[in-house]
XYZ file of C-alpha atoms in Angstrom:
260
model
C 114.167 85.894 98.800
C 116.219 85.265 95.684
C 115.651 82.642 92.883
C 117.711 79.654 92.605
C 119.970 79.868 89.550
C 118.364 77.280 87.551
C 114.584 76.610 87.749
C 113.026 79.352 90.568
C 110.013 78.276 92.252
C 106.964 79.951 91.662
C 103.043 79.529 93.208
C 100.637 80.319 91.340
C 96.870 80.247 92.581
C 94.735 79.271 89.365
C 92.061 76.248 88.579
C 94.588 73.118 87.599
C 91.826 71.811 85.098
C 90.002 74.819 83.977
C 90.329 78.385 82.514
C 90.670 80.238 79.386
C 93.459 79.263 76.671
C 95.170 82.797 77.247
C 96.847 81.504 81.081
C 96.760 77.686 80.005
C 99.557 79.159 77.881
C 100.692 80.938 80.790
C 101.405 77.474 82.626
C 103.036 75.904 79.930
C 105.254 79.016 79.695
C 106.238 79.033 83.055
C 106.492 75.134 82.971
C 109.888 75.712 80.446
C 111.882 77.265 82.937
C 110.052 77.305 86.546
C 109.101 74.691 88.551
C 105.482 75.639 88.771
C 103.553 74.709 92.297
C 99.651 75.211 91.072
C 97.570 76.446 94.134
C 93.832 76.069 94.269
C 92.417 79.457 94.431
C 89.355 78.555 97.074
C 91.383 77.267 99.227
C 94.066 79.200 102.040
C 97.252 77.850 102.076
C 98.692 78.806 105.766
C 102.231 76.878 104.973
C 102.840 79.574 101.820
C 105.981 80.594 103.691
C 107.507 77.739 104.458
C 107.069 76.307 100.974
C 110.379 77.879 99.403
C 108.306 79.921 97.102
C 110.526 82.468 94.963
C 107.555 84.533 93.431
C 103.577 83.980 94.039
C 101.017 85.040 91.464
C 97.255 85.408 92.075
C 95.644 84.109 88.617
C 91.930 83.691 89.970
C 90.731 86.007 91.557
C 88.804 84.789 95.040
C 88.889 86.129 98.558
C 91.005 83.364 99.935
C 94.092 83.521 96.455
C 93.586 87.729 97.974
C 94.465 86.400 101.657
C 97.588 84.099 100.107
C 98.624 87.239 97.855
C 98.838 88.584 101.436
C 100.426 86.255 103.287
C 103.448 86.020 100.589
C 103.500 89.877 101.251
C 103.804 89.169 104.294
C 106.549 86.460 104.470
C 108.318 88.758 101.642
C 107.843 86.389 98.749
C 108.160 88.595 95.518
C 104.514 89.462 93.966
C 102.934 91.081 90.821
C 100.114 92.801 92.150
C 100.660 94.768 95.816
C 97.231 92.545 98.359
C 96.835 96.264 99.617
C 95.602 97.316 95.673
C 93.841 94.522 94.456
C 91.726 94.478 97.894
C 90.895 97.539 97.688
C 88.947 96.752 93.977
C 86.952 94.135 95.545
C 85.103 96.426 97.480
C 83.567 98.122 94.355
C 82.175 101.686 96.901
C 85.952 101.813 97.571
C 86.500 101.343 94.257
C 84.537 103.819 92.529
C 85.362 106.433 95.412
C 89.180 105.764 94.812
C 88.413 106.277 90.895
C 86.479 109.448 91.652
C 89.321 110.828 93.590
C 91.791 110.003 91.242
C 89.783 111.844 88.349
C 88.814 109.040 86.449
C 85.847 109.049 84.967
C 82.897 106.601 86.763
C 78.776 106.927 86.496
C 77.129 108.448 88.304
C 76.605 106.052 91.768
C 74.924 105.813 95.285
C 75.116 103.678 98.132
C 72.090 102.748 100.692
C 68.820 101.352 101.237
C 65.910 101.367 98.308
C 63.859 104.320 100.468
C 67.414 106.585 100.380
C 68.795 106.217 96.615
C 67.597 110.036 94.822
C 69.348 108.503 91.300
C 66.654 108.355 88.330
C 66.181 105.288 86.871
C 67.329 102.926 84.768
C 69.954 102.221 86.522
C 72.188 98.762 87.279
C 72.024 97.881 91.460
C 74.741 95.574 92.799
C 76.383 94.520 95.974
C 78.910 96.768 97.323
C 81.424 93.343 98.099
C 82.653 90.956 94.984
C 83.468 88.668 96.695
C 79.787 88.343 98.390
C 77.434 85.684 97.937
C 75.951 87.388 94.991
C 78.743 89.804 94.681
C 78.681 89.261 90.714
C 74.410 89.539 90.117
C 73.510 92.656 88.812
C 69.864 93.785 88.545
C 68.798 96.304 85.665
C 66.191 98.712 87.159
C 64.108 100.603 84.667
C 61.488 102.641 86.059
C 59.597 102.875 89.443
C 60.746 102.790 93.098
C 63.660 100.512 94.261
C 62.961 97.919 96.105
C 66.115 96.034 97.807
C 65.925 94.826 101.317
C 69.828 95.728 102.485
C 72.136 98.865 100.874
C 73.106 98.426 97.763
C 75.220 100.078 94.968
C 73.198 101.754 92.276
C 74.260 102.608 89.349
C 73.170 104.925 86.905
C 72.595 103.137 83.577
C 74.635 104.887 80.828
C 73.955 103.438 77.406
C 77.304 101.788 75.912
C 77.393 103.222 72.071
C 81.681 101.187 72.876
C 82.938 98.856 75.243
C 86.397 97.383 76.105
C 88.520 96.165 78.058
C 91.520 97.619 78.614
C 94.940 95.855 80.038
C 97.619 97.104 81.953
C 100.606 94.348 81.621
C 103.382 95.681 83.249
C 104.933 98.543 80.343
C 102.589 97.385 77.778
C 98.921 98.425 77.139
C 95.874 96.891 75.191
C 92.528 96.650 74.388
C 90.002 95.178 72.983
C 86.575 96.104 71.751
C 83.935 94.143 72.940
C 81.246 93.201 70.371
C 77.321 93.777 71.640
C 76.690 90.011 70.830
C 78.719 88.467 72.851
C 81.060 87.574 70.195
C 85.144 87.022 70.853
C 86.188 90.451 71.408
C 88.947 92.169 68.991
C 91.738 93.935 69.435
C 92.471 97.467 69.168
C 94.534 99.876 68.271
C 95.549 101.881 72.163
C 94.302 105.278 71.871
C 96.395 107.916 73.528
C 93.121 108.560 75.590
C 92.245 105.746 76.751
C 95.662 104.795 77.298
C 96.194 107.603 79.804
C 92.867 105.656 81.484
C 95.202 102.205 82.368
C 98.207 104.523 83.659
C 96.392 106.605 85.466
C 94.440 103.413 87.890
C 97.930 101.788 87.773
C 99.134 104.916 89.984
C 95.706 105.283 91.755
C 95.630 101.022 92.871
C 99.675 100.385 92.683
C 98.585 97.486 90.306
C 101.004 96.280 88.161
C 98.424 93.816 85.935
C 94.886 94.413 86.145
C 91.959 94.888 83.667
C 89.654 97.675 83.147
C 86.148 97.688 81.852
C 85.453 101.018 80.098
C 82.274 102.265 78.088
C 82.465 105.403 75.815
C 79.462 107.420 75.706
C 80.379 111.259 74.789
C 82.701 110.554 78.398
C 85.220 107.213 78.984
C 83.756 105.537 81.986
C 85.221 103.032 84.065
C 82.970 99.911 85.315
C 85.060 97.511 86.639
C 88.604 97.446 87.729
C 90.237 93.910 88.150
C 93.428 92.655 89.434
C 93.115 88.999 87.738
C 93.253 89.570 83.948
C 91.890 86.914 81.094
C 93.465 88.724 77.786
C 91.151 87.243 75.510
C 91.155 88.863 72.637
C 95.416 89.724 73.017
C 97.389 88.093 70.414
C 100.237 88.551 72.226
C 98.868 88.241 75.942
C 100.199 85.518 76.921
C 104.039 86.109 76.537
C 103.341 90.031 77.672
C 102.266 87.618 80.971
C 105.053 85.593 80.960
C 107.330 88.148 80.009
C 106.169 90.491 82.816
C 106.724 87.399 85.593
C 109.956 86.676 83.713
C 111.033 90.627 84.951
C 109.593 90.208 88.536
C 110.822 87.223 89.553
C 114.876 88.094 88.341
C 117.600 86.361 86.566
C 117.690 84.622 82.998
C 115.851 81.815 82.402
C 115.428 80.149 78.474
C 112.590 80.523 77.060
C 110.358 78.036 75.460
C 112.065 76.623 72.526
C 115.714 77.598 73.876
C 116.309 74.839 76.845
C 118.012 71.939 75.500
């Protein structure tokens, strides 16, 4: 599909009245040169292929937005990420297996019922699928026998000496250090070893825009891969985000301040 000459129509799955500052700025930037259609990410849009979109982007991580991402790809509407890669990250077991197969370190893990787990505590217990009703619930198991009724992922707890979020934004890579007190992330210089992790994951999952939760304890471990980024702490994050979408849409469009 070829974008219109003047203002392409971009469909973007995001919350219309909430969200972090970086994405709110992104929406303003896109509106300066495109017609922006903001979709509720908690609702599937079965008529997506009929809306005349030149581009679709899943900016919020939700199963229905993921279904719309596949719908867009099937209709030939350009997107940032592949739906296959994004979907693969939602299944934590599949995600960890892919990372391990690709020689990316993840903490030791097992998947099964409590009676079958042999990893010695302390460990973190979490659901396999991020989109389960309790998909974001994590339990830290410090000692004793495991006790949960169904199959869960049990991951060896690794004491983080340092924790980071790494961002792949097209050709750009960025890193923030996560303070232990939960305060605002602080942008860090991207080291070659951290950059290699970003580029490696990009290839493994066919993702162009994503974030990694990483901790360092003697080695570098990836804890999570997320195809919807927040860019908290990245000073030029909204500009990089906009430029990536601009390149994916194609064509020359005025930036903020350039349109008469």
